[in-house]
Amino acid sequence: MTRFRLGLENIKDRYDCVVGADPADLTVALYLTKFNVNTTAISKDISCRMAVAPPVDDHSEVSNVPGARLAEPFENRVKKHSITMVISEAVVNIRRECGL
């Protein structure tokens, strides 16, 4: 797994990054933390696609729930697993350092 050094002031260690904060991105971040991977998610905004999604009615645990309401369970799980979130930052370049 490749590790990247982030040029953001509030992140001082090395993290495995998930770029984005949509449902799939946050699911990846949650799985990484289950394997003790130091994880951060970076996104310009959180769950923007989820907020405008039509009601979800094809999941066994969900019935006719607006997309915007689905963001709350993701947010709760991210907080529970102490995933670092960097919101309002755009990733414009990713490069390798030190032969990683």
PDB file of C-alpha atoms in Angstrom:
ATOM      1  CA  MET A   1       0.000   0.000   0.000  1.00  0.00           C
ATOM      2  CA  THR A   2       1.458   3.385  -0.947  1.00  0.00           C
ATOM      3  CA  ARG A   3       1.693   6.071   1.709  1.00  0.00           C
ATOM      4  CA  PHE A   4       1.633   9.766   0.857  1.00  0.00           C
ATOM      5  CA  ARG A   5       2.854  12.747   2.840  1.00  0.00           C
ATOM      6  CA  LEU A   6       0.181  15.414   2.943  1.00  0.00           C
ATOM      7  CA  GLY A   7       1.078  19.073   2.757  1.00  0.00           C
ATOM      8  CA  LEU A   8      -1.735  20.068   5.105  1.00  0.00           C
ATOM      9  CA  GLU A   9      -0.955  21.768   8.409  1.00  0.00           C
ATOM     10  CA  ASN A  10      -3.335  19.729  10.550  1.00  0.00           C
ATOM     11  CA  ILE A  11      -1.931  16.373   9.447  1.00  0.00           C
ATOM     12  CA  LYS A  12       1.537  15.786  10.835  1.00  0.00           C
ATOM     13  CA  ASP A  13       1.983  12.031  10.330  1.00  0.00           C
ATOM     14  CA  ARG A  14       1.793   9.781   7.326  1.00  0.00           C
ATOM     15  CA  TYR A  15      -1.604   8.468   6.368  1.00  0.00           C
ATOM     16  CA  ASP A  16      -3.126   6.272   3.751  1.00  0.00           C
ATOM     17  CA  CYS A  17      -5.408   8.665   1.938  1.00  0.00           C
ATOM     18  CA  VAL A  18      -8.865   8.222   0.593  1.00  0.00           C
ATOM     19  CA  VAL A  19      -9.610  11.039  -1.830  1.00  0.00           C
ATOM     20  CA  GLY A  20     -13.316  11.808  -1.636  1.00  0.00           C
ATOM     21  CA  ALA A  21     -16.066  11.486   0.958  1.00  0.00           C
ATOM     22  CA  ASP A  22     -18.877   9.803  -0.917  1.00  0.00           C
ATOM     23  CA  PRO A  23     -20.341   6.496   0.344  1.00  0.00           C
ATOM     24  CA  ALA A  24     -17.822   4.313  -1.508  1.00  0.00           C
ATOM     25  CA  ASP A  25     -14.882   6.460  -0.350  1.00  0.00           C
ATOM     26  CA  LEU A  26     -15.977   6.396   3.295  1.00  0.00           C
ATOM     27  CA  THR A  27     -16.562   2.643   3.117  1.00  0.00           C
ATOM     28  CA  VAL A  28     -12.955   2.191   1.966  1.00  0.00           C
ATOM     29  CA  ALA A  29     -11.751   4.415   4.825  1.00  0.00           C
ATOM     30  CA  LEU A  30     -13.778   2.371   7.329  1.00  0.00           C
ATOM     31  CA  TYR A  31     -12.345  -0.929   6.064  1.00  0.00           C
ATOM     32  CA  LEU A  32      -8.788   0.430   6.185  1.00  0.00           C
ATOM     33  CA  THR A  33      -9.185   1.420   9.838  1.00  0.00           C
ATOM     34  CA  LYS A  34     -10.423  -2.092  10.665  1.00  0.00           C
ATOM     35  CA  PHE A  35      -6.959  -3.271   9.572  1.00  0.00           C
ATOM     36  CA  ASN A  36      -5.224  -0.635  11.743  1.00  0.00           C
ATOM     37  CA  VAL A  37      -4.275   1.549   8.784  1.00  0.00           C
ATOM     38  CA  ASN A  38      -3.789   5.219   9.700  1.00  0.00           C
ATOM     39  CA  THR A  39      -6.434   6.685   7.395  1.00  0.00           C
ATOM     40  CA  THR A  40      -7.620  10.120   6.368  1.00  0.00           C
ATOM     41  CA  ALA A  41     -10.289  11.136   3.884  1.00  0.00           C
ATOM     42  CA  ILE A  42      -9.864  14.356   1.911  1.00  0.00           C
ATOM     43  CA  SER A  43     -12.709  15.988   0.036  1.00  0.00           C
ATOM     44  CA  LYS A  44     -13.863  19.360  -1.180  1.00  0.00           C
ATOM     45  CA  ASP A  45     -17.218  18.578   0.442  1.00  0.00           C
ATOM     46  CA  ILE A  46     -18.748  15.632   2.243  1.00  0.00           C
ATOM     47  CA  SER A  47     -21.262  13.328   0.640  1.00  0.00           C
ATOM     48  CA  CYS A  48     -22.331  15.809  -2.024  1.00  0.00           C
ATOM     49  CA  ARG A  49     -23.600  13.025  -4.260  1.00  0.00           C
ATOM     50  CA  MET A  50     -25.492  11.458  -1.396  1.00  0.00           C
ATOM     51  CA  ALA A  51     -27.258  14.727  -0.596  1.00  0.00           C
ATOM     52  CA  VAL A  52     -28.807  14.954  -4.054  1.00  0.00           C
ATOM     53  CA  ALA A  53     -29.414  11.232  -4.505  1.00  0.00           C
ATOM     54  CA  PRO A  54     -32.974  10.039  -5.042  1.00  0.00           C
ATOM     55  CA  PRO A  55     -34.621   8.015  -2.258  1.00  0.00           C
ATOM     56  CA  VAL A  56     -33.000   4.627  -1.701  1.00  0.00           C
ATOM     57  CA  ASP A  57     -35.414   1.720  -1.622  1.00  0.00           C
ATOM     58  CA  ASP A  58     -33.368  -1.250  -2.805  1.00  0.00           C
ATOM     59  CA  HIS A  59     -31.352  -2.082   0.297  1.00  0.00           C
ATOM     60  CA  SER A  60     -32.473  -4.591   2.901  1.00  0.00           C
ATOM     61  CA  GLU A  61     -31.918  -2.167   5.793  1.00  0.00           C
ATOM     62  CA  VAL A  62     -33.300   0.931   4.078  1.00  0.00           C
ATOM     63  CA  SER A  63     -36.775   1.692   2.829  1.00  0.00           C
ATOM     64  CA  ASN A  64     -37.632   4.898   0.962  1.00  0.00           C
ATOM     65  CA  VAL A  65     -34.939   7.001   2.666  1.00  0.00           C
ATOM     66  CA  PRO A  66     -33.826  10.254   0.991  1.00  0.00           C
ATOM     67  CA  GLY A  67     -30.167  10.245  -0.005  1.00  0.00           C
ATOM     68  CA  ALA A  68     -29.375  13.165   2.309  1.00  0.00           C
ATOM     69  CA  ARG A  69     -30.490  11.131   5.355  1.00  0.00           C
ATOM     70  CA  LEU A  70     -28.068   8.352   4.461  1.00  0.00           C
ATOM     71  CA  ALA A  71     -25.125  10.659   5.186  1.00  0.00           C
ATOM     72  CA  GLU A  72     -25.761  10.561   8.947  1.00  0.00           C
ATOM     73  CA  PRO A  73     -24.949   6.850   9.477  1.00  0.00           C
ATOM     74  CA  PHE A  74     -21.725   7.264   7.490  1.00  0.00           C
ATOM     75  CA  GLU A  75     -20.769  10.312   9.553  1.00  0.00           C
ATOM     76  CA  ASN A  76     -21.437   8.417  12.796  1.00  0.00           C
ATOM     77  CA  ARG A  77     -19.298   5.451  11.721  1.00  0.00           C
ATOM     78  CA  VAL A  78     -16.449   7.712  10.596  1.00  0.00           C
ATOM     79  CA  LYS A  79     -16.487   9.457  14.001  1.00  0.00           C
ATOM     80  CA  LYS A  80     -16.669   6.114  15.852  1.00  0.00           C
ATOM     81  CA  HIS A  81     -13.549   4.844  14.078  1.00  0.00           C
ATOM     82  CA  SER A  82     -11.658   8.150  14.492  1.00  0.00           C
ATOM     83  CA  ILE A  83     -11.006   8.622  10.787  1.00  0.00           C
ATOM     84  CA  THR A  84      -9.358  11.963  10.106  1.00  0.00           C
ATOM     85  CA  MET A  85     -11.466  14.034   7.718  1.00  0.00           C
ATOM     86  CA  VAL A  86     -10.098  17.002   5.792  1.00  0.00           C
ATOM     87  CA  ILE A  87     -13.017  18.862   4.227  1.00  0.00           C
ATOM     88  CA  SER A  88     -12.892  21.977   2.024  1.00  0.00           C
ATOM     89  CA  GLU A  89      -9.530  20.958   0.570  1.00  0.00           C
ATOM     90  CA  ALA A  90      -9.062  19.901  -3.038  1.00  0.00           C
ATOM     91  CA  VAL A  91      -6.456  17.312  -3.986  1.00  0.00           C
ATOM     92  CA  VAL A  92      -4.668  18.731  -7.012  1.00  0.00           C
ATOM     93  CA  ASN A  93      -1.508  16.617  -7.102  1.00  0.00           C
ATOM     94  CA  ILE A  94      -0.313  13.311  -5.705  1.00  0.00           C
ATOM     95  CA  ARG A  95       3.324  12.326  -6.057  1.00  0.00           C
ATOM     96  CA  ARG A  96       5.610   9.651  -4.669  1.00  0.00           C
ATOM     97  CA  GLU A  97       8.384  10.484  -2.229  1.00  0.00           C
ATOM     98  CA  CYS A  98      11.435   8.581  -1.001  1.00  0.00           C
ATOM     99  CA  GLY A  99      10.923   5.651  -3.324  1.00  0.00           C
ATOM    100  CA  LEU A 100       7.547   4.719  -1.868  1.00  0.00           C
TER     101      LEU A 100
END
